[in-house]
PDB file of C-alpha atoms in Angstrom:
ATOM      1  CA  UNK A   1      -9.209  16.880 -22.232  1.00  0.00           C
ATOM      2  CA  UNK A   2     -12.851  17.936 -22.965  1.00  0.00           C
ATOM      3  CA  UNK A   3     -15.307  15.609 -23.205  1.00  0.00           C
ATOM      4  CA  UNK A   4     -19.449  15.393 -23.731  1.00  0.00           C
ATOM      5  CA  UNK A   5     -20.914  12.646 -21.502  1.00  0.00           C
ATOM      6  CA  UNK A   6     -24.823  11.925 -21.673  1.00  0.00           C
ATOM      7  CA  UNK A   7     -26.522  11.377 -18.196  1.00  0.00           C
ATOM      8  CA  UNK A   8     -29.697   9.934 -18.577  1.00  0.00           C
ATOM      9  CA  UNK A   9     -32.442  11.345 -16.321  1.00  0.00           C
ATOM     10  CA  UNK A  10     -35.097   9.790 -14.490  1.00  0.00           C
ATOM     11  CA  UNK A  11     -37.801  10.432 -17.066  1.00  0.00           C
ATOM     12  CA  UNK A  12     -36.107   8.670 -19.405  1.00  0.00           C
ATOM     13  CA  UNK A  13     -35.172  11.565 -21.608  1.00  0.00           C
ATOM     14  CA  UNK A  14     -30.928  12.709 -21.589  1.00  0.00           C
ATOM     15  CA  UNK A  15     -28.813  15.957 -21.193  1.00  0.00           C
ATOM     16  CA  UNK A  16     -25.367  16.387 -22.437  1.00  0.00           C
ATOM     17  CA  UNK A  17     -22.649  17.876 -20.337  1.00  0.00           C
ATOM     18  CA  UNK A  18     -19.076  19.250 -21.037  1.00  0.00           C
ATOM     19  CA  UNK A  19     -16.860  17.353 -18.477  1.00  0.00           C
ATOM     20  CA  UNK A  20     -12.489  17.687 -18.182  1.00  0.00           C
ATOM     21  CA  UNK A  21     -11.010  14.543 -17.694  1.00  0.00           C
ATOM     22  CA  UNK A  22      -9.094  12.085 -19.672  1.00  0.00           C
ATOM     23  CA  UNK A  23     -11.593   9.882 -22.285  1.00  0.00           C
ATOM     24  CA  UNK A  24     -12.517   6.476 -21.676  1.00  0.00           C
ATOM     25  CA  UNK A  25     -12.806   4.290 -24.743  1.00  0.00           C
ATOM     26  CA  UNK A  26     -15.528   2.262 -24.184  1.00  0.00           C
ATOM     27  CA  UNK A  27     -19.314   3.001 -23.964  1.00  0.00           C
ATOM     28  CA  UNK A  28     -18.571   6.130 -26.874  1.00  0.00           C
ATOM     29  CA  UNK A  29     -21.175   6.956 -29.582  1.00  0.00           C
ATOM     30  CA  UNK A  30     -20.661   9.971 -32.136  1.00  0.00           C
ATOM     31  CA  UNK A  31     -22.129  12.830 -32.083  1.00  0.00           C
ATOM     32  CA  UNK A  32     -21.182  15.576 -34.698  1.00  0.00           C
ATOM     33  CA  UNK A  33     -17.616  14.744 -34.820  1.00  0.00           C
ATOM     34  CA  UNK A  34     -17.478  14.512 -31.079  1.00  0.00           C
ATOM     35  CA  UNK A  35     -16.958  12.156 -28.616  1.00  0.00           C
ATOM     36  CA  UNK A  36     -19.946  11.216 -26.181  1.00  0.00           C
ATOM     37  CA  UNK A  37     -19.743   9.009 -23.189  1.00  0.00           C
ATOM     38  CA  UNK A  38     -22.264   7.531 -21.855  1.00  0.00           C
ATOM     39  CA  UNK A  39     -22.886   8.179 -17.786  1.00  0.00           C
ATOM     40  CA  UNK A  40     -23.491   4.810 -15.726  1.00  0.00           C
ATOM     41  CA  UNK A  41     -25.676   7.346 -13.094  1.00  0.00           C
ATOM     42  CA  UNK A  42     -28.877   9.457 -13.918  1.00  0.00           C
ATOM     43  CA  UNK A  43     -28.327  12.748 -13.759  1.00  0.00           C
ATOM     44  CA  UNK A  44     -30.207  13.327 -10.802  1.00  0.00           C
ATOM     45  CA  UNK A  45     -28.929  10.324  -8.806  1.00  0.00           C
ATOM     46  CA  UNK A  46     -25.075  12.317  -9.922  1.00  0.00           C
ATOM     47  CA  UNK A  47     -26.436  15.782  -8.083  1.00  0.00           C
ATOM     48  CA  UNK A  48     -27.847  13.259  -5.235  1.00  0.00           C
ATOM     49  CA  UNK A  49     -24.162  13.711  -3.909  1.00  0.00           C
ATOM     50  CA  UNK A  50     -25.080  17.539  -3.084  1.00  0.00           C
ATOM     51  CA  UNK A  51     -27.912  17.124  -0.891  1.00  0.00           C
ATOM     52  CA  UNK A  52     -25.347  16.285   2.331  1.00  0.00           C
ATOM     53  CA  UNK A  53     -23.004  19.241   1.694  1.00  0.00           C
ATOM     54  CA  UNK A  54     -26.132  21.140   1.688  1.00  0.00           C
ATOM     55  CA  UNK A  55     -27.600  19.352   4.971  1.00  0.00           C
ATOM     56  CA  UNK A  56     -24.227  20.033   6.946  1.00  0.00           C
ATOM     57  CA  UNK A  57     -24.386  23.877   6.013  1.00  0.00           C
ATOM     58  CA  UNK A  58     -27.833  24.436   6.832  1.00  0.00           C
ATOM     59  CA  UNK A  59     -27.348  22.671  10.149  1.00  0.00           C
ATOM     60  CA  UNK A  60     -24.606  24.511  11.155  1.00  0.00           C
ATOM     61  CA  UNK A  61     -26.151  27.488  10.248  1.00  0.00           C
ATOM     62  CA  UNK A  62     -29.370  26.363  12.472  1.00  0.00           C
ATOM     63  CA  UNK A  63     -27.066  25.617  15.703  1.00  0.00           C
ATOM     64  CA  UNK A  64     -25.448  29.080  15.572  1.00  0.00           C
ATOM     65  CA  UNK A  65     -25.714  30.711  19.134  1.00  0.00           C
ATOM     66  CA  UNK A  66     -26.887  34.167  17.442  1.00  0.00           C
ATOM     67  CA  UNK A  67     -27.775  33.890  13.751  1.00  0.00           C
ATOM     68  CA  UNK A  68     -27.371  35.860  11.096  1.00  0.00           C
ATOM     69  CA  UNK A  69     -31.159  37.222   9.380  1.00  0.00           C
ATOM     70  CA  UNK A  70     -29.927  36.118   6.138  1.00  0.00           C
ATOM     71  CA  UNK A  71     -27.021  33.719   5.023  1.00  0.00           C
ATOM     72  CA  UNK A  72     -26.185  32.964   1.668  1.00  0.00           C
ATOM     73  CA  UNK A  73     -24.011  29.874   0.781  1.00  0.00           C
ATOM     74  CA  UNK A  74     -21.935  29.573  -2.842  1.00  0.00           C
ATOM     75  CA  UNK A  75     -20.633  26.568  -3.773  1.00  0.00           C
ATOM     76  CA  UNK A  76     -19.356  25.051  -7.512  1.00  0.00           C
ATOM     77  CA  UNK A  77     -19.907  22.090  -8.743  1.00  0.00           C
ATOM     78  CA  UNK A  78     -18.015  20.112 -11.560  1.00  0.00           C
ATOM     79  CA  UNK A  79     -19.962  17.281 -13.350  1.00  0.00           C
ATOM     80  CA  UNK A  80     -17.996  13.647 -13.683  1.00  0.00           C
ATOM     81  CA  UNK A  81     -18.798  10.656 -15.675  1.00  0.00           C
ATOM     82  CA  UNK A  82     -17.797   8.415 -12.884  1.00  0.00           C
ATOM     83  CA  UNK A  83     -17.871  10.354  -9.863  1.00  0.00           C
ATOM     84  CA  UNK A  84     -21.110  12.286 -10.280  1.00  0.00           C
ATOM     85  CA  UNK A  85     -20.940  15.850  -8.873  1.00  0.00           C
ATOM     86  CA  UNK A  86     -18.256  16.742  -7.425  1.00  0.00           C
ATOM     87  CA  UNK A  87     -17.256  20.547  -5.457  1.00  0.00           C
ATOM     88  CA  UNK A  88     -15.267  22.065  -7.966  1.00  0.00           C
ATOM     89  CA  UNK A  89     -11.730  23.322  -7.075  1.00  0.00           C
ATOM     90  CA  UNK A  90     -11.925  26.808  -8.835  1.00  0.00           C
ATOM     91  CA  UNK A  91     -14.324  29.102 -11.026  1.00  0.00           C
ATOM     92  CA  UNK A  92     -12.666  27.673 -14.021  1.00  0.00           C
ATOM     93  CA  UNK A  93     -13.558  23.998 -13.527  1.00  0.00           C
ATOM     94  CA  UNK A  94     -17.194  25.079 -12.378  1.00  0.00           C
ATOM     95  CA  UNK A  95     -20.591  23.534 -14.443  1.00  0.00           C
ATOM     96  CA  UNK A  96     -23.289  24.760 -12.356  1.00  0.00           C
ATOM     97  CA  UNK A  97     -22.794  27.411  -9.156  1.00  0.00           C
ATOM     98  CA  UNK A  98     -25.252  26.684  -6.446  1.00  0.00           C
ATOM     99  CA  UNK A  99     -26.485  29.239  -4.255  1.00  0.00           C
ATOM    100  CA  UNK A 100     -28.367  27.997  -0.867  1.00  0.00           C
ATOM    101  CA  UNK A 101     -29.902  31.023   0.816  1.00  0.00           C
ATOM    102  CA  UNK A 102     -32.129  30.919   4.244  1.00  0.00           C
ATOM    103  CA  UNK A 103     -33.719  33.738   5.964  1.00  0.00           C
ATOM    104  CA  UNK A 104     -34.273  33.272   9.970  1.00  0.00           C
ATOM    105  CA  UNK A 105     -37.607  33.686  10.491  1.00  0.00           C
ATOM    106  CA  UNK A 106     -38.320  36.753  13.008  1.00  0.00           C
ATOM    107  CA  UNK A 107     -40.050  36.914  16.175  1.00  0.00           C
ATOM    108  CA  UNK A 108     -43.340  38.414  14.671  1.00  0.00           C
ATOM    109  CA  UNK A 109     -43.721  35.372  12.370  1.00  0.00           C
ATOM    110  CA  UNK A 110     -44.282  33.225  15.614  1.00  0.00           C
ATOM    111  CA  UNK A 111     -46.704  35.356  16.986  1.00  0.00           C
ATOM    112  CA  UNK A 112     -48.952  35.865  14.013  1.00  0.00           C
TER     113      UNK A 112
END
């Protein structure tokens, strides 16, 4: 089941976001006919859960013996009322696709 949930954010203000997972009945307010949950999580501190997937690729990436010039990482992620972002399982269930992209620096850029 589709459902809105509000995540506040940090500066006080809120976003909306389409999540698909069962309803909880408390902590609902109305909006146009739909139901809106309310997140217990900013939305930032709910993408905070990213930042070590994204950490673990980029140092594996560093401590390859022979690197490639350019590597380019996609990854989904679904949004959840309780569990904050999570790595989505498929392109269906995706909210936001993040792309991480690092360039090795070459051998000129040291010597400049």
């Amino acid at each position: 089941m589709k459902r809105i949930v509000e995540f506040p954010l940090e500066s006080g203000e809120s976003i909306l976001v389409e999540v698909d997972e069962p309803a909880v009945i408390d902590d609902r307010i109305g909006l146009r006919d739909q139901i809106v949950d309310k997140a217990h999580q900013t939305f930032e501190s709910a993408l905070d859960k990213i930042r070590p997937v994204a950490n673990v690729i980029l140092t594996k990436v560093r401590n390859i013996k022979e690197p490639a010039d350019e590597v380019e990482v996609k990854f989904g992620i679904k949004i959840s009322a309780e569990l904050g972002a999570v790595i989505a399982s498929g392109n269906g269930e995706v909210n936001y696709e993040i792309t991480l992209k690092w360039k090795r620096e070459s051998q000129d850029d040291h010597t400049a």
